Amino acid sequence: MNRLVRSHCIKIHKRFGEKAIRLLNKLSLINKDLKILNLGDHLLIPIKEKPSNTVLNEISKHIEELEFSLHEFPVRVKGPKTIVDYLEDKLPPYLLASLPRSIDFIGDIAVVEIPEELEPHKYLIGEAVLKVYKRVRSVLAKSGAVRGTYRVRDYEVIAGSDNTETLHKEHGCKYYLDLRKVYFSPRLSYEHYRVASQVHDGEVVVDMFAGVGPFSILIAKMRSNVLVYSIDINPDAIGYLKRNIYTNGVEGKVIPILGDAREVIGTRLTHIADRVIMNLPEKAAEFIDAACMALKPSGGIIHYYQFSEAPYPIEKARESLINGVASAGKFIEAILTERVVREVAPYKWQIAIDARVR
Ligand SMILES: C[S@@+](CC[C@H](N)C(=O)[O-])C[C@H]1O[C@@H](n2cnc3c(N)ncnc32)[C@H](O)[C@@H]1O
């Protein structure tokens, strides 16, 4: 049972409710520690103090038929605001200091990295995430690195539902995906947008390692007249890509192709592209010749990604791209952008390079 507290309040007809709450909020008058009461046709809004005559005049200018009174109100029960708040009396301070600082949210799934010393408390941490972030349905702990051809990771469900399929929204697009079957990272959100916003109407794009479609579908949503060939070798990624093409209404503009990017380009997509996206940073260097083969004979843009270690990570990525393009018998006319996308391990970064290739 909630504790009751006596407070000044304003009684208002429900039809003025929204307007009154907005105005009282603006005047910082609402007592937010107490719950607003619903009395059928009327609302009782708890206020911090009886307003001065000037404030009162202001309020009555905007709201008709208001009454002041005193009433008992239930106290709002506030949930913890952070996982530290929730765990503060459940874990010793030296362990609180090791709690994960960043949580990735993918649809209604939260992904955390549990440090070794917190391993025995991981289910408690999962419970804390569910308590703090109300829209989260499952909490997954990373239980290995991103690996294999499909670039997927092992996860352990540490709280909530076992179902790891979700619907994630990014830049107004909707992506169905299952984190246990396909690659997806919300940390690439800006990169998806940065590349998509460079595409012009009329372009043909080859997305060599498309996953569930975050580059391809956004490009098709942002431009009315584009054609994107989206290749992936993982049948589950192509399954979700097809569903996402339909969900986002970009049928005919994004063409999903299951297969190895080199083979697909060699057999179906030679010399057709104005732009090629190579988001396989682990191995993109091995595919530069295939990317060059996809470009129109007049050339085009390559968006190249590579994991690079210190020292000089950007220079290392640039060198791989320049050498790869030269080995394919082409040359780089201009480097358009070079940037660090994110840190992926100590002294190791994902680098992006946009280059115009002839
Ligand atoms: C790092 S993920 C990128 C997915 C997507 N571009 C994104 O931003 O979420 C790389 C993708 O490349 C796919 N892949 C790996 N090797 C491939 C190949 N040889 N040909 C086509 N796709 C490949 C994987 O299945 C994976 O979905």
CSV table of C-alpha atoms and ligand atoms in Angstrom, one decimal:
chain,number,residue,atom,x,y,z
A,1,MET,CA,0.0,0.0,0.0
A,2,ASN,CA,1.4,3.4,-1.0
A,3,ARG,CA,2.0,6.0,1.7
A,4,LEU,CA,-0.4,8.9,1.7
A,5,VAL,CA,0.6,12.6,2.0
A,6,ARG,CA,-1.6,15.6,2.5
A,7,SER,CA,-0.9,18.3,-0.1
A,8,HIS,CA,-2.3,21.4,-1.7
A,9,CYS,CA,-3.9,20.6,-5.0
A,10,ILE,CA,-5.8,21.9,-8.0
A,11,LYS,CA,-9.1,20.3,-9.0
A,12,ILE,CA,-9.8,20.5,-12.7
A,13,HIS,CA,-12.2,19.1,-15.2
A,14,LYS,CA,-10.6,16.3,-17.3
A,15,ARG,CA,-11.1,18.1,-20.5
A,16,PHE,CA,-8.6,20.8,-19.3
A,17,GLY,CA,-6.3,18.1,-17.9
A,18,GLU,CA,-3.6,18.1,-20.5
A,19,LYS,CA,-3.5,21.9,-20.8
A,20,ALA,CA,-3.4,22.4,-17.0
A,21,ILE,CA,-0.6,19.9,-16.5
A,22,ARG,CA,1.5,21.6,-19.3
A,23,LEU,CA,0.9,25.0,-17.7
A,24,LEU,CA,1.6,23.9,-14.1
A,25,ASN,CA,4.7,22.1,-15.3
A,26,LYS,CA,5.9,25.2,-17.0
A,27,LEU,CA,5.4,27.1,-13.7
A,28,SER,CA,7.2,24.3,-11.8
A,29,LEU,CA,4.2,23.9,-9.6
A,30,ILE,CA,3.4,20.2,-9.8
A,31,ASN,CA,4.6,18.1,-6.9
A,32,LYS,CA,6.1,15.2,-8.8
A,33,ASP,CA,6.7,13.1,-5.7
A,34,LEU,CA,2.9,12.5,-5.5
A,35,LYS,CA,0.5,10.8,-7.9
A,36,ILE,CA,-2.2,12.7,-9.8
A,37,LEU,CA,-5.6,11.4,-8.8
A,38,ASN,CA,-8.4,10.6,-11.2
A,39,LEU,CA,-11.9,11.3,-9.8
A,40,GLY,CA,-14.1,10.3,-12.8
A,41,ASP,CA,-14.8,13.6,-14.5
A,42,HIS,CA,-12.1,15.5,-12.6
A,43,LEU,CA,-8.4,15.3,-11.9
A,44,LEU,CA,-6.7,16.3,-8.6
A,45,ILE,CA,-3.2,17.6,-9.4
A,46,PRO,CA,-0.9,17.9,-6.3
A,47,ILE,CA,1.1,21.2,-6.2
A,48,LYS,CA,4.2,22.2,-4.2
A,49,GLU,CA,2.5,25.2,-2.6
A,50,LYS,CA,-0.5,27.4,-2.9
A,51,PRO,CA,0.3,29.8,-5.8
A,52,SER,CA,0.6,33.6,-5.3
A,53,ASN,CA,-2.2,35.8,-6.6
A,54,THR,CA,-0.2,36.8,-9.7
A,55,VAL,CA,0.4,33.1,-10.6
A,56,LEU,CA,-3.2,32.4,-9.8
A,57,ASN,CA,-4.4,35.1,-12.2
A,58,GLU,CA,-2.1,33.7,-14.9
A,59,ILE,CA,-3.5,30.2,-14.4
A,60,SER,CA,-7.1,31.3,-14.5
A,61,LYS,CA,-6.5,33.1,-17.7
A,62,HIS,CA,-5.9,29.8,-19.4
A,63,ILE,CA,-7.9,27.3,-17.4
A,64,GLU,CA,-11.6,27.6,-16.5
A,65,GLU,CA,-13.3,26.1,-13.5
A,66,LEU,CA,-10.4,25.4,-11.3
A,67,GLU,CA,-10.6,24.8,-7.5
A,68,PHE,CA,-7.9,24.8,-4.9
A,69,SER,CA,-8.1,22.3,-2.0
A,70,LEU,CA,-6.1,20.0,0.3
A,71,HIS,CA,-6.2,16.3,-0.3
A,72,GLU,CA,-4.4,13.1,0.5
A,73,PHE,CA,-2.2,11.8,-2.3
A,74,PRO,CA,-0.3,8.5,-2.7
A,75,VAL,CA,3.5,8.9,-2.9
A,76,ARG,CA,5.0,7.9,-6.3
A,77,VAL,CA,7.3,4.8,-5.9
A,78,LYS,CA,10.3,5.6,-8.0
A,79,GLY,CA,12.4,2.8,-9.6
A,80,PRO,CA,16.2,2.9,-9.6
A,81,LYS,CA,17.6,5.3,-12.2
A,82,THR,CA,20.9,3.4,-12.9
A,83,ILE,CA,22.1,-0.2,-12.4
A,84,VAL,CA,24.4,1.1,-9.7
A,85,ASP,CA,21.4,2.5,-7.8
A,86,TYR,CA,19.8,-0.9,-8.0
A,87,LEU,CA,22.9,-2.8,-7.0
A,88,GLU,CA,24.3,-0.4,-4.4
A,89,ASP,CA,23.0,-2.4,-1.4
A,90,LYS,CA,23.5,-5.8,-3.1
A,91,LEU,CA,27.2,-5.7,-4.1
A,92,PRO,CA,30.3,-4.4,-2.3
A,93,PRO,CA,31.8,-1.1,-3.5
A,94,TYR,CA,34.8,-2.6,-5.2
A,95,LEU,CA,32.5,-4.7,-7.4
A,96,LEU,CA,30.2,-1.7,-8.1
A,97,ALA,CA,33.2,0.0,-9.5
A,98,SER,CA,33.6,-2.7,-12.1
A,99,LEU,CA,30.0,-2.7,-13.4
A,100,PRO,CA,29.7,-2.4,-17.2
A,101,ARG,CA,29.8,1.3,-18.2
A,102,SER,CA,28.2,0.8,-21.6
A,103,ILE,CA,25.1,-1.2,-22.5
A,104,ASP,CA,24.1,-1.8,-26.2
A,105,PHE,CA,20.4,-1.6,-26.9
A,106,ILE,CA,19.2,-3.6,-29.9
A,107,GLY,CA,15.5,-3.4,-30.2
A,108,ASP,CA,14.2,-4.6,-26.8
A,109,ILE,CA,17.5,-6.5,-26.1
A,110,ALA,CA,20.3,-5.2,-23.9
A,111,VAL,CA,23.8,-6.5,-24.4
A,112,VAL,CA,26.4,-6.2,-21.6
A,113,GLU,CA,30.0,-7.3,-21.2
A,114,ILE,CA,30.5,-8.8,-17.7
A,115,PRO,CA,34.0,-8.5,-16.4
A,116,GLU,CA,35.6,-11.6,-14.9
A,117,GLU,CA,35.3,-10.4,-11.3
A,118,LEU,CA,31.5,-9.9,-11.7
A,119,GLU,CA,30.9,-13.3,-13.4
A,120,PRO,CA,29.3,-14.8,-10.1
A,121,HIS,CA,26.9,-11.9,-10.0
A,122,LYS,CA,25.9,-11.8,-13.7
A,123,TYR,CA,22.2,-12.8,-13.1
A,124,LEU,CA,21.9,-10.0,-10.5
A,125,ILE,CA,23.3,-7.5,-13.1
A,126,GLY,CA,20.8,-8.8,-15.7
A,127,GLU,CA,18.0,-8.3,-13.2
A,128,ALA,CA,19.2,-4.8,-12.5
A,129,VAL,CA,19.2,-4.0,-16.2
A,130,LEU,CA,15.6,-5.2,-16.5
A,131,LYS,CA,14.5,-3.1,-13.5
A,132,VAL,CA,16.1,0.1,-14.7
A,133,TYR,CA,15.4,-0.1,-18.5
A,134,LYS,CA,11.7,-0.9,-18.6
A,135,ARG,CA,11.6,-1.4,-22.4
A,136,VAL,CA,14.2,-4.2,-22.2
A,137,ARG,CA,12.8,-7.8,-22.6
A,138,SER,CA,16.1,-9.8,-22.5
A,139,VAL,CA,19.5,-9.1,-21.2
A,140,LEU,CA,22.4,-10.9,-23.0
A,141,ALA,CA,26.0,-11.2,-21.8
A,142,LYS,CA,28.7,-11.4,-24.4
A,143,SER,CA,30.3,-14.8,-24.0
A,144,GLY,CA,32.9,-14.6,-26.7
A,145,ALA,CA,34.3,-12.5,-29.5
A,146,VAL,CA,32.6,-11.8,-32.9
A,147,ARG,CA,33.9,-14.7,-35.0
A,148,GLY,CA,33.6,-16.9,-38.0
A,149,THR,CA,32.6,-16.1,-41.6
A,150,TYR,CA,29.2,-14.9,-40.4
A,151,ARG,CA,30.7,-12.6,-37.8
A,152,VAL,CA,28.3,-13.7,-35.0
A,153,ARG,CA,29.0,-13.8,-31.3
A,154,ASP,CA,28.0,-16.2,-28.5
A,155,TYR,CA,25.7,-14.8,-25.9
A,156,GLU,CA,24.2,-16.0,-22.7
A,157,VAL,CA,20.8,-14.8,-21.7
A,158,ILE,CA,21.3,-13.6,-18.1
A,159,ALA,CA,17.8,-12.1,-17.5
A,160,GLY,CA,14.4,-12.1,-19.2
A,161,SER,CA,13.2,-13.9,-22.3
A,162,ASP,CA,15.3,-16.5,-24.1
A,163,ASN,CA,14.0,-15.3,-27.5
A,164,THR,CA,16.9,-13.3,-29.1
A,165,GLU,CA,15.0,-12.1,-32.1
A,166,THR,CA,14.1,-8.5,-32.0
A,167,LEU,CA,13.0,-5.4,-34.0
A,168,HIS,CA,15.5,-2.6,-34.0
A,169,LYS,CA,14.9,0.9,-35.3
A,170,GLU,CA,17.6,3.0,-36.8
A,171,HIS,CA,17.3,6.3,-38.7
A,172,GLY,CA,13.6,5.6,-39.3
A,173,CYS,CA,14.2,2.1,-40.7
A,174,LYS,CA,13.1,-1.2,-39.1
A,175,TYR,CA,15.3,-4.2,-38.8
A,176,TYR,CA,14.3,-7.7,-37.7
A,177,LEU,CA,17.3,-9.7,-36.6
A,178,ASP,CA,18.4,-12.4,-34.2
A,179,LEU,CA,21.7,-11.6,-32.5
A,180,ARG,CA,22.5,-15.3,-32.2
A,181,LYS,CA,22.3,-15.8,-36.0
A,182,VAL,CA,23.4,-12.6,-37.7
A,183,TYR,CA,25.8,-9.7,-37.2
A,184,PHE,CA,24.4,-6.3,-36.0
A,185,SER,CA,26.0,-3.5,-34.1
A,186,PRO,CA,24.2,-0.3,-33.0
A,187,ARG,CA,27.6,1.3,-32.7
A,188,LEU,CA,27.7,1.5,-36.5
A,189,SER,CA,24.6,3.6,-36.6
A,190,TYR,CA,26.4,6.9,-37.5
A,191,GLU,CA,28.5,5.0,-40.2
A,192,HIS,CA,25.3,3.7,-41.8
A,193,TYR,CA,24.0,7.2,-42.0
A,194,ARG,CA,27.3,8.8,-43.1
A,195,VAL,CA,27.6,6.5,-46.1
A,196,ALA,CA,23.9,6.5,-47.0
A,197,SER,CA,23.8,10.3,-47.1
A,198,GLN,CA,26.6,10.4,-49.7
A,199,VAL,CA,24.6,8.3,-52.3
A,200,HIS,CA,23.0,10.3,-55.2
A,201,ASP,CA,19.8,9.6,-57.0
A,202,GLY,CA,20.4,7.3,-60.1
A,203,GLU,CA,23.3,5.4,-58.5
A,204,VAL,CA,23.9,1.7,-58.6
A,205,VAL,CA,25.4,0.4,-55.3
A,206,VAL,CA,26.9,-2.9,-54.4
A,207,ASP,CA,26.8,-3.6,-50.6
A,208,MET,CA,29.3,-6.6,-50.5
A,209,PHE,CA,28.7,-7.6,-46.9
A,210,ALA,CA,25.2,-6.4,-46.3
A,211,GLY,CA,24.1,-8.3,-43.2
A,212,VAL,CA,20.4,-7.6,-42.4
A,213,GLY,CA,20.6,-4.4,-44.5
A,214,PRO,CA,21.5,-1.3,-42.4
A,215,PHE,CA,23.4,0.4,-45.2
A,216,SER,CA,21.3,-0.9,-48.2
A,217,ILE,CA,17.9,-0.3,-46.8
A,218,LEU,CA,18.7,3.2,-45.5
A,219,ILE,CA,20.1,4.2,-48.9
A,220,ALA,CA,16.9,2.9,-50.6
A,221,LYS,CA,14.8,4.8,-48.1
A,222,MET,CA,16.8,8.1,-48.5
A,223,ARG,CA,16.9,8.2,-52.3
A,224,SER,CA,14.0,7.7,-54.6
A,225,ASN,CA,15.9,6.3,-57.6
A,226,VAL,CA,18.7,3.9,-56.5
A,227,LEU,CA,19.4,0.2,-57.1
A,228,VAL,CA,21.3,-1.6,-54.3
A,229,TYR,CA,22.7,-5.1,-54.7
A,230,SER,CA,23.0,-6.5,-51.2
A,231,ILE,CA,25.2,-9.6,-50.9
A,232,ASP,CA,25.7,-11.8,-47.8
A,233,ILE,CA,27.0,-15.3,-47.4
A,234,ASN,CA,25.0,-16.0,-44.3
A,235,PRO,CA,21.5,-17.5,-45.2
A,236,ASP,CA,20.0,-16.1,-42.0
A,237,ALA,CA,21.2,-12.6,-42.8
A,238,ILE,CA,19.7,-12.8,-46.2
A,239,GLY,CA,16.5,-14.2,-44.7
A,240,TYR,CA,16.2,-11.2,-42.4
A,241,LEU,CA,17.3,-8.9,-45.2
A,242,LYS,CA,14.4,-10.1,-47.3
A,243,ARG,CA,12.0,-9.5,-44.4
A,244,ASN,CA,13.5,-6.0,-43.8
A,245,ILE,CA,13.2,-5.1,-47.4
A,246,TYR,CA,9.5,-5.9,-47.3
A,247,THR,CA,9.0,-4.2,-43.9
A,248,ASN,CA,10.6,-1.0,-45.1
A,249,GLY,CA,8.8,-1.0,-48.4
A,250,VAL,CA,12.0,-1.0,-50.6
A,251,GLU,CA,11.2,-4.0,-52.8
A,252,GLY,CA,12.8,-3.7,-56.2
A,253,LYS,CA,15.3,-1.1,-54.9
A,254,VAL,CA,17.3,-3.5,-52.8
A,255,ILE,CA,18.1,-6.8,-54.4
A,256,PRO,CA,19.2,-9.5,-51.8
A,257,ILE,CA,21.7,-12.0,-53.1
A,258,LEU,CA,22.9,-15.0,-51.0
A,259,GLY,CA,26.5,-16.0,-51.7
A,260,ASP,CA,30.2,-15.1,-51.6
A,261,ALA,CA,30.7,-11.5,-52.6
A,262,ARG,CA,33.6,-12.3,-54.9
A,263,GLU,CA,31.7,-15.1,-56.7
A,264,VAL,CA,28.5,-13.0,-57.0
A,265,ILE,CA,30.4,-10.0,-58.4
A,266,GLY,CA,32.4,-12.2,-60.8
A,267,THR,CA,29.3,-13.9,-62.2
A,268,ARG,CA,26.5,-11.2,-62.1
A,269,LEU,CA,27.7,-7.8,-61.0
A,270,THR,CA,30.8,-6.9,-63.0
A,271,HIS,CA,31.3,-3.2,-64.0
A,272,ILE,CA,27.9,-2.1,-62.9
A,273,ALA,CA,28.4,0.0,-59.7
A,274,ASP,CA,28.9,3.7,-58.9
A,275,ARG,CA,29.7,2.8,-55.3
A,276,VAL,CA,30.8,-0.3,-53.4
A,277,ILE,CA,30.5,-0.8,-49.6
A,278,MET,CA,33.0,-3.2,-48.0
A,279,ASN,CA,31.9,-3.5,-44.4
A,280,LEU,CA,33.9,-6.6,-43.4
A,281,PRO,CA,36.7,-5.0,-41.5
A,282,GLU,CA,38.3,-8.3,-40.5
A,283,LYS,CA,39.0,-9.3,-44.2
A,284,ALA,CA,38.1,-6.5,-46.5
A,285,ALA,CA,41.7,-6.2,-47.8
A,286,GLU,CA,41.2,-9.7,-49.4
A,287,PHE,CA,38.2,-8.4,-51.4
A,288,ILE,CA,39.5,-5.1,-52.9
A,289,ASP,CA,40.0,-6.7,-56.3
A,290,ALA,CA,36.4,-7.9,-56.3
A,291,ALA,CA,35.2,-4.4,-55.3
A,292,CYS,CA,37.2,-2.9,-58.2
A,293,MET,CA,35.6,-5.4,-60.5
A,294,ALA,CA,32.1,-4.3,-59.4
A,295,LEU,CA,32.8,-0.7,-60.2
A,296,LYS,CA,31.9,0.8,-63.6
A,297,PRO,CA,34.8,1.0,-66.1
A,298,SER,CA,34.7,4.8,-65.5
A,299,GLY,CA,35.3,4.1,-61.8
A,300,GLY,CA,33.4,5.0,-58.6
A,301,ILE,CA,33.6,5.2,-54.8
A,302,ILE,CA,34.7,2.5,-52.5
A,303,HIS,CA,33.8,2.7,-48.8
A,304,TYR,CA,36.5,0.6,-47.2
A,305,TYR,CA,36.7,-0.7,-43.6
A,306,GLN,CA,39.6,-2.3,-41.9
A,307,PHE,CA,40.6,-3.2,-38.3
A,308,SER,CA,44.0,-1.6,-37.7
A,309,GLU,CA,46.3,-1.7,-34.7
A,310,ALA,CA,48.6,1.0,-33.2
A,311,PRO,CA,50.8,2.7,-34.2
A,312,TYR,CA,49.4,4.6,-37.2
A,313,PRO,CA,46.1,2.7,-37.7
A,314,ILE,CA,44.7,5.0,-40.4
A,315,GLU,CA,47.9,5.0,-42.4
A,316,LYS,CA,47.9,1.1,-42.3
A,317,ALA,CA,44.4,1.0,-43.6
A,318,ARG,CA,45.1,3.5,-46.3
A,319,GLU,CA,48.2,1.6,-47.4
A,320,SER,CA,46.2,-1.7,-47.7
A,321,LEU,CA,43.6,0.0,-49.8
A,322,ILE,CA,46.1,1.8,-52.1
A,323,ASN,CA,48.0,-1.5,-52.6
A,324,GLY,CA,44.9,-3.6,-53.2
A,325,VAL,CA,43.5,-1.1,-55.7
A,326,ALA,CA,46.9,-1.0,-57.5
A,327,SER,CA,47.0,-4.8,-57.6
A,328,ALA,CA,43.6,-4.8,-59.3
A,329,GLY,CA,45.0,-2.6,-62.1
A,330,LYS,CA,43.2,0.6,-60.9
A,331,PHE,CA,44.3,3.7,-59.0
A,332,ILE,CA,43.0,6.0,-56.3
A,333,GLU,CA,42.1,9.4,-57.7
A,334,ALA,CA,41.2,10.8,-54.3
A,335,ILE,CA,40.9,9.8,-50.7
A,336,LEU,CA,37.6,11.5,-49.6
A,337,THR,CA,37.4,10.6,-45.9
A,338,GLU,CA,39.5,8.8,-43.4
A,339,ARG,CA,38.1,8.2,-39.9
A,340,VAL,CA,38.3,6.1,-36.8
A,341,VAL,CA,34.9,4.5,-36.5
A,342,ARG,CA,35.4,2.9,-33.0
A,343,GLU,CA,37.8,1.2,-30.8
A,344,VAL,CA,37.4,-2.6,-31.0
A,345,ALA,CA,40.1,-3.7,-28.6
A,346,PRO,CA,43.0,-2.0,-26.7
A,347,TYR,CA,45.1,-0.3,-29.4
A,348,LYS,CA,42.9,-1.7,-32.2
A,349,TRP,CA,40.4,0.4,-34.1
A,350,GLN,CA,37.9,0.0,-37.0
A,351,ILE,CA,39.0,2.5,-39.7
A,352,ALA,CA,36.8,3.8,-42.5
A,353,ILE,CA,38.2,5.1,-45.8
A,354,ASP,CA,36.2,6.5,-48.6
A,355,ALA,CA,38.1,6.7,-51.9
A,356,ARG,CA,37.4,7.6,-55.5
A,357,VAL,CA,38.8,4.9,-57.7
A,358,ARG,CA,39.6,5.1,-61.4
B,1,LIG,C1,30.6,-7.0,-40.1
B,1,LIG,S1,29.2,-7.7,-40.8
B,1,LIG,C2,28.4,-6.3,-41.6
B,1,LIG,C3,27.0,-6.4,-41.8
B,1,LIG,C4,26.3,-5.0,-42.2
B,1,LIG,N1,27.0,-4.4,-43.2
B,1,LIG,C5,26.2,-4.1,-41.0
B,1,LIG,O1,26.7,-3.0,-41.0
B,1,LIG,O2,25.5,-4.5,-40.0
B,1,LIG,C6,29.8,-8.6,-42.2
B,1,LIG,C7,28.9,-9.5,-43.0
B,1,LIG,O3,29.6,-10.1,-44.1
B,1,LIG,C8,29.1,-11.4,-44.3
B,1,LIG,N2,30.2,-12.1,-45.1
B,1,LIG,C9,31.4,-12.6,-44.6
B,1,LIG,N3,32.1,-13.1,-45.6
B,1,LIG,C10,31.4,-12.9,-46.7
B,1,LIG,C11,31.6,-13.1,-48.1
B,1,LIG,N4,32.7,-13.8,-48.5
B,1,LIG,N5,30.7,-12.7,-49.0
B,1,LIG,C12,29.6,-12.1,-48.6
B,1,LIG,N6,29.3,-11.8,-47.3
B,1,LIG,C13,30.2,-12.2,-46.4
B,1,LIG,C14,28.8,-11.9,-42.9
B,1,LIG,O4,27.9,-12.9,-43.0
B,1,LIG,C15,28.3,-10.6,-42.2
B,1,LIG,O5,26.9,-10.6,-42.3
